[in-house]
Coordinates of C-alpha atoms in Angstrom, one line a residue:
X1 CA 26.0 -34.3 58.8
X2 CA 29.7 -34.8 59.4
X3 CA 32.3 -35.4 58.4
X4 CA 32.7 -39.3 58.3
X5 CA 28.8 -39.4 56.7
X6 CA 30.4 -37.6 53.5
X7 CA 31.8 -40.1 50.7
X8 CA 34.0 -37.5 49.7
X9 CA 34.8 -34.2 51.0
X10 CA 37.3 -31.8 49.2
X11 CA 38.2 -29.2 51.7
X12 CA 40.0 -25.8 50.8
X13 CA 41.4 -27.3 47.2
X14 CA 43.2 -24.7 46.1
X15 CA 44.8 -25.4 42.1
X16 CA 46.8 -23.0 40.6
X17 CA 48.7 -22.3 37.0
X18 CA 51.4 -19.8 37.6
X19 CA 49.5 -16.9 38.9
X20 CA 46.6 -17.8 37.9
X21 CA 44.1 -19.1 40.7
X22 CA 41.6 -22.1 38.5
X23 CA 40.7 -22.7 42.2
X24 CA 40.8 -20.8 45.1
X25 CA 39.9 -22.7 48.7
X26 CA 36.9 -24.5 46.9
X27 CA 34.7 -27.0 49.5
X28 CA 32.9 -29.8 48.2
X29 CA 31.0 -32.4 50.5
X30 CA 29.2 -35.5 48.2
X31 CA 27.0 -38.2 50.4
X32 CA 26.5 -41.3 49.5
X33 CA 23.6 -42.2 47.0
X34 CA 23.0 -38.5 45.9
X35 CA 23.6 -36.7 42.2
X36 CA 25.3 -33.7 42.9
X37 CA 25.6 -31.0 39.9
X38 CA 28.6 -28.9 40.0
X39 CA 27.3 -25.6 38.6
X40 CA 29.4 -22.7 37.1
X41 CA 30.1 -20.5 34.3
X42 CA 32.6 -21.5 31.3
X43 CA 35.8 -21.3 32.9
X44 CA 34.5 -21.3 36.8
X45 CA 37.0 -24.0 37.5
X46 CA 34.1 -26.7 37.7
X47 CA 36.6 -29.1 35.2
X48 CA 39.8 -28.3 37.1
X49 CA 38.2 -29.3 40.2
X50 CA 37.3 -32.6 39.0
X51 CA 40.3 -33.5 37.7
X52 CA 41.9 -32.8 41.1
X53 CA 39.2 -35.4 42.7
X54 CA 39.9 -38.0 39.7
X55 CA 43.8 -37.7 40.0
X56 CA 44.8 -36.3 36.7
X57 CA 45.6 -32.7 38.8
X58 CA 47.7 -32.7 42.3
X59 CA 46.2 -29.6 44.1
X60 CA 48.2 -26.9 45.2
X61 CA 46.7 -26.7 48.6
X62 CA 43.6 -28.9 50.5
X63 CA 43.3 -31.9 51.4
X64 CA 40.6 -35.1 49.8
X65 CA 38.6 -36.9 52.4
X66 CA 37.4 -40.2 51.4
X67 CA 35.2 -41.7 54.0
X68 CA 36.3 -39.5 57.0
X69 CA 39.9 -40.6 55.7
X70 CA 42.5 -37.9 53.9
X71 CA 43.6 -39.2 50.6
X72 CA 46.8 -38.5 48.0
X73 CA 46.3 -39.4 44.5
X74 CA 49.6 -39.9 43.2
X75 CA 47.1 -40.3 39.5
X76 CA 44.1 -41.4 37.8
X77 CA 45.1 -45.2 38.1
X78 CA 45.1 -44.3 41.7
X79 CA 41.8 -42.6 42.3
X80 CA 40.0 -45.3 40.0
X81 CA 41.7 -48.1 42.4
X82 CA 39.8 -46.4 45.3
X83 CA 36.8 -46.4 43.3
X84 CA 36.5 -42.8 41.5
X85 CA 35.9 -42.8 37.8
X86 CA 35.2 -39.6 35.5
X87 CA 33.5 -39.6 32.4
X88 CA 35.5 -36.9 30.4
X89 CA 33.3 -34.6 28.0
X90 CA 35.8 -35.7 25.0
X91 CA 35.4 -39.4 25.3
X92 CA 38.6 -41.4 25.5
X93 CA 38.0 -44.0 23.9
X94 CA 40.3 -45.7 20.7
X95 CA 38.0 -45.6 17.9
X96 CA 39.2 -48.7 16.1
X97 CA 38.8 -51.1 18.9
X98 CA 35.8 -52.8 20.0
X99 CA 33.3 -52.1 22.9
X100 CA 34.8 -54.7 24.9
X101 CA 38.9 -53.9 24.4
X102 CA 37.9 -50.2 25.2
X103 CA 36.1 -51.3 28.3
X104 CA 38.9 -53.4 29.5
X105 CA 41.9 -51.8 28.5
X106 CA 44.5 -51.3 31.2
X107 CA 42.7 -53.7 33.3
X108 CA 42.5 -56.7 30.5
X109 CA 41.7 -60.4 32.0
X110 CA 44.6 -62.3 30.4
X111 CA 45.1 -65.8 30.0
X112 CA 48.9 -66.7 29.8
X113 CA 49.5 -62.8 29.1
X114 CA 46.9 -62.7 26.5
X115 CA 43.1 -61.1 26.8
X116 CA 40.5 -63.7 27.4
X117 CA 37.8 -62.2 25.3
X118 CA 35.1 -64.6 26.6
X119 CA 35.5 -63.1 30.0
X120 CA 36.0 -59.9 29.5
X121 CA 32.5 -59.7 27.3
X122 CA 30.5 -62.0 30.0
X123 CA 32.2 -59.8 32.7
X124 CA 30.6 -56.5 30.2
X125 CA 27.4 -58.4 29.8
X126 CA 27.0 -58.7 33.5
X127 CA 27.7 -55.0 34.3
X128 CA 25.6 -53.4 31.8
X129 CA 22.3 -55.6 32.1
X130 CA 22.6 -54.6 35.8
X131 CA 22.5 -51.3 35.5
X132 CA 20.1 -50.9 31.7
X133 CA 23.1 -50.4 29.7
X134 CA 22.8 -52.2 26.9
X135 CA 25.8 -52.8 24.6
X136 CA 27.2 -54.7 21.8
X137 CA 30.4 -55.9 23.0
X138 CA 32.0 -56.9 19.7
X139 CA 30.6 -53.1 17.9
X140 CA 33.8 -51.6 16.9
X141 CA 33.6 -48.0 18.8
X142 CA 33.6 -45.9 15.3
X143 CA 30.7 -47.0 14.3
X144 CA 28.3 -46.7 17.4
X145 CA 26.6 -43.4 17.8
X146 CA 27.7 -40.9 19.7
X147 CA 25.2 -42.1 22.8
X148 CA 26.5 -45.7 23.0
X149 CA 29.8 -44.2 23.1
X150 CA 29.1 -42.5 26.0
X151 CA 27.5 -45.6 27.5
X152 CA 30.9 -47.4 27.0
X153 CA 32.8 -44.4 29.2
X154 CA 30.3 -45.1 31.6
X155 CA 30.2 -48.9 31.6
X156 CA 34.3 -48.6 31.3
X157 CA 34.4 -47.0 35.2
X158 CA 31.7 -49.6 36.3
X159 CA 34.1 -52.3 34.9
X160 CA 36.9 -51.0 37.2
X161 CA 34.8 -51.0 40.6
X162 CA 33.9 -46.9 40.9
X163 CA 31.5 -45.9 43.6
X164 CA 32.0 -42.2 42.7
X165 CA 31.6 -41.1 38.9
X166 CA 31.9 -38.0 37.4
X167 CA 30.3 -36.6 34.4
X168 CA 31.4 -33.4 32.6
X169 CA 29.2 -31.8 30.9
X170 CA 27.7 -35.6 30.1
X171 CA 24.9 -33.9 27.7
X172 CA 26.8 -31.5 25.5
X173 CA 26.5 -34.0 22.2
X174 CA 23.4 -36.3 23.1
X175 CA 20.3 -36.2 21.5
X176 CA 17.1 -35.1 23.6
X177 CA 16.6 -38.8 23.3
X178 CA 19.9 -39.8 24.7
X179 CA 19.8 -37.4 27.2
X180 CA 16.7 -39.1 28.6
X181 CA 17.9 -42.1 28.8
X182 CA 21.5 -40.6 30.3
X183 CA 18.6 -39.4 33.1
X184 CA 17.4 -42.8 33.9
X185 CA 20.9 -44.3 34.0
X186 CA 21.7 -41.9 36.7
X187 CA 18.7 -43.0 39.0
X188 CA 19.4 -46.4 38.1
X189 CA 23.4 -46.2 39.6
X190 CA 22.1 -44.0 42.6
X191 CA 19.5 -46.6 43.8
X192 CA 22.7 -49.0 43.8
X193 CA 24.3 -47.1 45.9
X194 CA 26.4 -45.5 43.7
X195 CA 27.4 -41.3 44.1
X196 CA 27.5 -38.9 40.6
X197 CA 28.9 -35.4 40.1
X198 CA 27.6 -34.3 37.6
X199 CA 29.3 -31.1 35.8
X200 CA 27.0 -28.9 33.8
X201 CA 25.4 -25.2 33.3
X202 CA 22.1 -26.1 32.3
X203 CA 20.1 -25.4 34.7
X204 CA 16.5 -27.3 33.3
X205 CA 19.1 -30.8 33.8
X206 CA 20.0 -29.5 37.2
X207 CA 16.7 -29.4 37.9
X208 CA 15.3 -32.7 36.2
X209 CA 18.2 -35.0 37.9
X210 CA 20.0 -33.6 40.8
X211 CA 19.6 -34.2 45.0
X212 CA 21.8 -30.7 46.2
X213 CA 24.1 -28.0 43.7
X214 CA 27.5 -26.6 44.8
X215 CA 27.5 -23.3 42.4
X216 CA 31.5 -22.3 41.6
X217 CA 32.4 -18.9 40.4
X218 CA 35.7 -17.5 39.4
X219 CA 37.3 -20.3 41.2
X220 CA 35.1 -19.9 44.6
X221 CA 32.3 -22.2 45.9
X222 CA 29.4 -19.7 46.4
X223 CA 27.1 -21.9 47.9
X224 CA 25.8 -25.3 48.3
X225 CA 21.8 -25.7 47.3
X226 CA 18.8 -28.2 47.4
X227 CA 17.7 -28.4 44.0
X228 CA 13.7 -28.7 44.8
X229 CA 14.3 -25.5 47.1
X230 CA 15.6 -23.2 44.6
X231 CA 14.6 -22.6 41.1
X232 CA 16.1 -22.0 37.7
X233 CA 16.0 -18.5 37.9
X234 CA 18.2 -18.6 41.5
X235 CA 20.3 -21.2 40.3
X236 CA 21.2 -18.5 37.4
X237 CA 21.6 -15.7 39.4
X238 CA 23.9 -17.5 42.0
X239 CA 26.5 -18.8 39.1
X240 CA 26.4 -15.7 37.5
X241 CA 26.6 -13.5 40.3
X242 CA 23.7 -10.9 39.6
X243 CA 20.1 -11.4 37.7
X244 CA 20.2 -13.6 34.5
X245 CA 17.5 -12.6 32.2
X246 CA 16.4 -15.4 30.4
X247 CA 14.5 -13.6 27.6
X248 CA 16.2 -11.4 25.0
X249 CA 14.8 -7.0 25.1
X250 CA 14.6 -6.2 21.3
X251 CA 12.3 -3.8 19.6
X252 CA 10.8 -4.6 16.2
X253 CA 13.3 -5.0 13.0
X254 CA 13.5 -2.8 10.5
X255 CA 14.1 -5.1 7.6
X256 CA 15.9 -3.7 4.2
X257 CA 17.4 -4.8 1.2
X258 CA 18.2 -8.3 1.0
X259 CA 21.9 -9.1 2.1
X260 CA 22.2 -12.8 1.1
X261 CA 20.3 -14.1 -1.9
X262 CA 20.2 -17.9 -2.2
X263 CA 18.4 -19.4 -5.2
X264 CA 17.8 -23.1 -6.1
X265 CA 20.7 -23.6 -4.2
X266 CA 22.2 -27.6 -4.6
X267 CA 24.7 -29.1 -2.3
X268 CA 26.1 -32.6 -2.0
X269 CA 27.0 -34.4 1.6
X270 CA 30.1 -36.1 1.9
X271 CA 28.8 -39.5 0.1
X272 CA 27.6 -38.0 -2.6
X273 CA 23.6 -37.7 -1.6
X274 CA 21.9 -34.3 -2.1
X275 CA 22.2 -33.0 1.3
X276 CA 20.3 -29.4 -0.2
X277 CA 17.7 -29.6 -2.6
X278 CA 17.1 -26.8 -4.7
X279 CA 17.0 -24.4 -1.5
X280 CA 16.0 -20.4 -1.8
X281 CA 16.2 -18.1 0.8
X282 CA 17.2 -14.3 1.8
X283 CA 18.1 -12.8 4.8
X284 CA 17.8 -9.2 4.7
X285 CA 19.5 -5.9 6.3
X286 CA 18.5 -5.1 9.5
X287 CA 16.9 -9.0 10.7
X288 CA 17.8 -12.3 12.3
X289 CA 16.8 -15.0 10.6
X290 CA 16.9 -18.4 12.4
X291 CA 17.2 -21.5 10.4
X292 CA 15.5 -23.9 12.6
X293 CA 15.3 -28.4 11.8
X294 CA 16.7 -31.3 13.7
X295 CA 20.4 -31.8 13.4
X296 CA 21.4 -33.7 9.8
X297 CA 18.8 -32.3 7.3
X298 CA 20.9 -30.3 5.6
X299 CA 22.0 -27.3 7.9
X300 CA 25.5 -27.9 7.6
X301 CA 25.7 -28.2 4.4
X302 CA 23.8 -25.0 3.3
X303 CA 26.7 -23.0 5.6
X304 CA 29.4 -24.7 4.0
X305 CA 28.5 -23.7 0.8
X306 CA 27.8 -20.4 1.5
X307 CA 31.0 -19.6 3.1
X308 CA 32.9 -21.5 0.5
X309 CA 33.4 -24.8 2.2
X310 CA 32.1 -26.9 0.1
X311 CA 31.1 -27.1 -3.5
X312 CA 27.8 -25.5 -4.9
X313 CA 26.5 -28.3 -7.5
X314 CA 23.7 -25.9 -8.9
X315 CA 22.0 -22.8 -8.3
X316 CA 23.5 -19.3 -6.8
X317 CA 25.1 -17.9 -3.9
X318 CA 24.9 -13.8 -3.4
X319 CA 26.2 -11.7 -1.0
X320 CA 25.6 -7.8 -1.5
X321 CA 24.6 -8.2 -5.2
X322 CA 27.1 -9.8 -6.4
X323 CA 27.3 -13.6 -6.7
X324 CA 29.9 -15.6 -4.7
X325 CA 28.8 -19.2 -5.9
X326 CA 31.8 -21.5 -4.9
X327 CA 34.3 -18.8 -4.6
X328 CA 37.3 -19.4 -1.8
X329 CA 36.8 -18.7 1.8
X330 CA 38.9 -16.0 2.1
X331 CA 37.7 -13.9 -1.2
X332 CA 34.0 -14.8 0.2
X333 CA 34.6 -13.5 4.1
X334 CA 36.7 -10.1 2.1
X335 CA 32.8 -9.5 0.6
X336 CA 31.5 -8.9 4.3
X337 CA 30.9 -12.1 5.8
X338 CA 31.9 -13.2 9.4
X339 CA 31.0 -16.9 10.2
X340 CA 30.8 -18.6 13.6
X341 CA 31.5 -22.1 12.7
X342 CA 29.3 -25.2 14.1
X343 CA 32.8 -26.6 14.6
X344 CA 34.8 -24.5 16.5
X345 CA 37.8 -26.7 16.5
X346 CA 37.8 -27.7 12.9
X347 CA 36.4 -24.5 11.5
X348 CA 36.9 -22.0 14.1
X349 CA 40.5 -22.0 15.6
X350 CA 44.0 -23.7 15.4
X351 CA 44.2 -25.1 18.7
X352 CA 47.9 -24.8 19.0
X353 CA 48.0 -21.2 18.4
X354 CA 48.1 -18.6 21.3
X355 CA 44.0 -16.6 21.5
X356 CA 45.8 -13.4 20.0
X357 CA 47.1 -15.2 17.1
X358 CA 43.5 -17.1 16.7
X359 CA 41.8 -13.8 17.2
X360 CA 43.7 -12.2 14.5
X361 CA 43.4 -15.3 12.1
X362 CA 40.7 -13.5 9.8
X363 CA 42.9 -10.1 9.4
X364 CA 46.6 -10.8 9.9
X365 CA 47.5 -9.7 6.2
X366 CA 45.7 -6.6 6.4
X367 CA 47.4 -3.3 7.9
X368 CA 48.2 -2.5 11.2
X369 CA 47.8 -6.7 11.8
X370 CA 51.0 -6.6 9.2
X371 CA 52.9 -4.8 7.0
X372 CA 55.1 -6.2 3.7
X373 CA 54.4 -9.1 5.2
X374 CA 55.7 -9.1 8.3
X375 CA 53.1 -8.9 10.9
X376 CA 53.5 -6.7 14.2
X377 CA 52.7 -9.3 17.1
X378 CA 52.7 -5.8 18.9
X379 CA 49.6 -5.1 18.2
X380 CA 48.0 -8.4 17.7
X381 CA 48.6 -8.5 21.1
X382 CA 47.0 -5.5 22.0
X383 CA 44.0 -6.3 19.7
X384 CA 43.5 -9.1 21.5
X385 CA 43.7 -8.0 25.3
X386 CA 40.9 -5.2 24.2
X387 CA 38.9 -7.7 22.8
X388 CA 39.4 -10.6 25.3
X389 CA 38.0 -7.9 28.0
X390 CA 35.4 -6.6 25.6
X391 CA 33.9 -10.3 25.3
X392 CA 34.7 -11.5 28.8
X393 CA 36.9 -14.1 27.4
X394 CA 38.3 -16.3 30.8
X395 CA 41.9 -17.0 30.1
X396 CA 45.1 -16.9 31.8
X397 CA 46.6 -13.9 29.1
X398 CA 46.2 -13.5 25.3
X399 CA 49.4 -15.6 24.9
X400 CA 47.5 -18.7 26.4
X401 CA 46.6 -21.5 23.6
X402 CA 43.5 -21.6 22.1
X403 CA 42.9 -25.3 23.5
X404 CA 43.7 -23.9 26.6
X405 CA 40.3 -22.4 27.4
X406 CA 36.9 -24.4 28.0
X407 CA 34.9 -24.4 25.2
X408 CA 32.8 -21.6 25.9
X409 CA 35.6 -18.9 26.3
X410 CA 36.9 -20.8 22.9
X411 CA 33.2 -19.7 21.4
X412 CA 33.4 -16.8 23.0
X413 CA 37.0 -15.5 21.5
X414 CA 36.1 -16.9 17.9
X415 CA 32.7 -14.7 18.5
X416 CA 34.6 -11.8 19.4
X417 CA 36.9 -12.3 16.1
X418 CA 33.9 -12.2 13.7
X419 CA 31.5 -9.8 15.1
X420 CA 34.5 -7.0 15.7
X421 CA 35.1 -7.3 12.2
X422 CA 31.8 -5.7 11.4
X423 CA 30.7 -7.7 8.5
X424 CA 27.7 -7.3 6.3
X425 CA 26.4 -10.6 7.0
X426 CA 27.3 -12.3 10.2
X427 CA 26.3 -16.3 10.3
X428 CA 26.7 -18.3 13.2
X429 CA 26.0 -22.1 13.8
X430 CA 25.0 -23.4 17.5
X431 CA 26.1 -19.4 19.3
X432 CA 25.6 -20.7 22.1
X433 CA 26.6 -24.4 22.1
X434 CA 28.4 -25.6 25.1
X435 CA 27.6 -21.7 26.9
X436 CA 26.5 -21.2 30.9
X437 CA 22.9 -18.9 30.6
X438 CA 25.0 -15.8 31.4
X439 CA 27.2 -16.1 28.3
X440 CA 23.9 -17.2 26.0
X441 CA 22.3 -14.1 27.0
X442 CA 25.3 -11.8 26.6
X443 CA 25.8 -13.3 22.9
X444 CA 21.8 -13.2 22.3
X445 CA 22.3 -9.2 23.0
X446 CA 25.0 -9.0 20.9
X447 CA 23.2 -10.5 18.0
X448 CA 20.5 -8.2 17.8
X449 CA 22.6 -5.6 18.5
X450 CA 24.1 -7.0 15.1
X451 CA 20.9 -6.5 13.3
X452 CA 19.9 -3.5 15.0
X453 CA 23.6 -2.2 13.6
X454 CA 21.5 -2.7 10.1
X455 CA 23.0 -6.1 9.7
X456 CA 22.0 -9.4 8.3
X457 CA 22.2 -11.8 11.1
X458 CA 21.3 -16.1 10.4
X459 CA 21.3 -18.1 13.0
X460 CA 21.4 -22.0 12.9
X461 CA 20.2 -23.5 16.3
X462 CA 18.7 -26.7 17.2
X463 CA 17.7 -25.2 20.3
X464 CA 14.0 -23.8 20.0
X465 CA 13.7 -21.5 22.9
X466 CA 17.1 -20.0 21.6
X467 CA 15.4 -19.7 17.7
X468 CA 12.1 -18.1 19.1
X469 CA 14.2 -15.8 21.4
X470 CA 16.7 -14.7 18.7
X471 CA 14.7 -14.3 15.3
X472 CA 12.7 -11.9 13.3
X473 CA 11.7 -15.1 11.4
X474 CA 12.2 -18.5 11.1
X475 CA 13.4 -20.6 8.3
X476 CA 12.3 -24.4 9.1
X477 CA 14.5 -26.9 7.1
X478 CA 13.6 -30.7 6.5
X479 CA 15.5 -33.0 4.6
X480 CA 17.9 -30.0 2.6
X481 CA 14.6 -27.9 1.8
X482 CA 12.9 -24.7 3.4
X483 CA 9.3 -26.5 4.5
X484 CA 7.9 -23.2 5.7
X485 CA 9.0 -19.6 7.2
X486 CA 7.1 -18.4 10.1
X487 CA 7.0 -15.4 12.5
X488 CA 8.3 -16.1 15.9
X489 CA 5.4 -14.4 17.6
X490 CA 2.8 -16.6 15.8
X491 CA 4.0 -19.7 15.7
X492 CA 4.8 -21.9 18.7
X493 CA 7.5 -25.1 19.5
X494 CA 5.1 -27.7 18.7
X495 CA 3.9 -26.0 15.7
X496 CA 8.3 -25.5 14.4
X497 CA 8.1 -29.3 15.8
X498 CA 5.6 -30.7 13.5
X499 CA 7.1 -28.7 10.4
X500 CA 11.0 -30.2 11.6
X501 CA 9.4 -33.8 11.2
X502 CA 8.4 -32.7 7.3
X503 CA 4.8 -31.6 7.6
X504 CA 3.7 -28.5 5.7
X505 CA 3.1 -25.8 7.3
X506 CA -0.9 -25.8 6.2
X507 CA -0.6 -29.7 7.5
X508 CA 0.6 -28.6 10.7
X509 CA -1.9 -25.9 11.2
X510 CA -4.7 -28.7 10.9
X511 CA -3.2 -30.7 12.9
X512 CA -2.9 -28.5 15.8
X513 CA -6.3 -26.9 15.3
X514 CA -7.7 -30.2 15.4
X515 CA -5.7 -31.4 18.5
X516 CA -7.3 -27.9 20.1
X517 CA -10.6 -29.3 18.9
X518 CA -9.8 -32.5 20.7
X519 CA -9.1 -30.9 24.0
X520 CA -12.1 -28.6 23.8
X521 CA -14.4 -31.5 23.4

């Protein structure tokens, strides 16, 4: 193909901060009509790269072809005038407008200077009942689901004429739902001639809804693929850069005393409801326990109130023997507990704050962190380099700010802090949220490491693969209480399914067995 047959070609962009090299003579050729996934680790430069083609970055070096023809973007106003719009992973949308104001905003129909409404929602109609996009127009944006926001992104670069969207890491908050119908509005905009780049590291969506793959790493464009010619495992082993394996090693646990000790635990969600009903559970020495259930039934809340968060209504919380039932954070961490927050930026770090002064966030007033107060940056410093290579955090230095990274090396460095402080208990939410396969399976190692260590490891996933992989047992949660606790090696996704939708686990048995029956006959 050549040159004049690509819609866009980005030849040797080169982007650089300082010293540091996000891209390094990266080539990129999309044709018209195709999805093309833009794979790479966390910090691979996938995001940087995009925001060169969509005009919020000038590069360094290279040039943009569009059409055969080179092209400057002076901005994103710019790029979306010739027809590029990028859906960012953090939505920019203004919560307390409506559907239709967020759509049109900076490019309003005005009548005498002031927004025709009426057009601007026909003009929405039109757009999003041509390409399955339903919407209501007049829904203020805070209280449409997460999905529908997304839809709004999309049907806000449709609005402004783009031939050429970009997604970034477009499934990272959908529902499996959502993300199916996120799949079928893809095809839909390709058969209409439209072009996406799609950002991601999952490799089963790669597979389900890409045409070709460009794989970056460290900066570089490795190679450019045809996704039904190469599978998941390739894929894996091209972004990462040797062979990816996919399945955790462990040997049997070794379970001991009980660690944490939760009985008839009560906890309260924000408006008041019982969010965990009269919950008891233990995780012991030496075991990963996986708390498994579809997201809102209670998960959070549990966490929260072990780790002081939020308020224990009834029942007790203990850690080691002795009872920790709605003490402070801090005095409930000092007893041997790290925590990997579901949140990272609410929970996890203070995005203003360098990665050394995050990473020493849980120990500062301790000595050699500080002494009389005064804490020796020295050494933070120094802690944080050896942990930052330790981890493989991707950052420019340990003085770069926390909302500097991408939000894997951000998991990464707040996984880093917690685990290196060798807690008793170590409880992580989502570990892997938002992580390319080579960082999942360097984190699943170092979580049974954890419990080999004779730890007490819980995980809370709403990934199944990564509970099965990860736990000695599995804690299923519907509605705020346990339903039933199986062993990973007899149970199976369907079986965790059925039990997730609030079937006992003797109900689910039977209806499997008779399903089997079914099939047999």
């Amino acid at each position: 193909m050549t040159q004049d047959n690509y819609v866009i070609e980005m030849r040797d962009i080169t982007k650089q901060f300082g010293e540091f090299k996000a891209n390094d003579n990266i080539n990129l050729q999309i044709k018209k009509g195709e999805i093309h996934a833009l794979l790479g680790e966390n910090g691979a430069g996938k995001s940087t790269l995009m925001n060169v083609l969509s005009g919020l970055l000038q590069p360094t070096s290279g040039q943009i072809y569009m059409d055969g023809k080179a092209v400057d973007f002076t901005g994103p106003t710019d790029a979306s005038r010739r027809g590029i719009g990028m859906v960012h992973q953090h939505f920019m949308l203004v919560d307390a407008f409506t559907v239709t104001e967020n759509i049109v905003l900076g490019d309003e129909p005005a009548k005498a200077g002031i927004l025709d409404k009426k057009i601007a929602a026909q003009d929405i109609k039109k757009i999003s009942k041509q390409y399955g996009m339903e919407v209501d127009p007049k829904a203020l944006v805070s209280d449409i689901s997460v999905g529908m926001q997304q839809r709004v992104e999309i049907l806000k670069t449709l609005y402004r004429g783009a031939n050429i969207l970009i997604f970034d890491e477009p499934t990272a908050v959908l529902t499996p739902q959502e993300i199916d119908d996120l799949i079928l509005t893809m095809k839909e905009l390709v058969k209409e001639g439209k072009s996406i780049i799609i950002i991601t590291h999952k490799l089963d969506e790669i597979k389900k809804v890409a045409d070709r793959c460009t794989v970056i790493r460290r900066g570089k464009s490795i190679d450019t693929v045809t996704v039904k010619d190469v599978s998941s495992q390739q894929l894996a082993d091209l972004m990462v850069g040797r062979s990816v394996s996919f399945k955790t090693d462990k040997k049997a646990a070794h379970p001991k005393q009980p660690v944490l000790e939760i009985k008839d635990l009560v906890v309260k969600e924000s408006r008041g409801l019982e969010a965990v009903k009269h919950l008891s559970l233990e995780v012991r020495a030496g075991e990963v326990l996986g708390i498994a259930g579809i997201d809102g039934n209670g998960q959070s809340e549990l966490i929260q109130a072990i780790t002081g968060l939020r308020k224990v209504e009834s029942g007790t919380v203990s850690i080691a023997g002795k009872e920790v039932t709605n003490l402070k954070p801090r005095q409930i961490t000092e007893t041997g507990v790290g925590h990997v927050p579901e949140d990272r930026h609410k929970y996890g770090l203070v995005l203003e704050m360098t990665l050394a002064d995050n990473i020493a966030l849980q120990s500062y007033y301790h000595e050699p962190f500080s002494k009389n107060g005064v804490l020796n940056q020295k050494y933070i410093d120094e802690y944080a380099r050896t942990l930052i290579a330790e981890y493989d955090v991707r950052t420019t230095g340990e003085t770069a700010t926390a909302a500097s990274l991408s939000g894997g090396n951000q998991q990464k460095a707040i996984i880093a802090r917690e685990m290196d402080r060798n807690p008793e208990l170590l409880i992580v939410s989502q570990p892997t949220r938002g992580l390319d396969v080579g960082a999942i399976e360097y984190i699943h190692k170092r979580l049974i490491e954890q419990r080999d260590d004779g730890k007490a490891v819980l995980v809370v996933s709403f990934e199944l693969d990564e509970i099965l992989n990860v736990s000695d047992r599995i804690a299923v949660i519907h509605a705020g209480e346990i339903v039933g606790i199986v062993d990973p090696k007899e149970t199976t996704e369907n079986e965790l399914g059925l039990l997730m939708a609030g079937y006992s686990l003797e109900e689910a048995r039977k209806e499997l067995n008779a399903k089997v029956g079914e099939t047999v006959e």
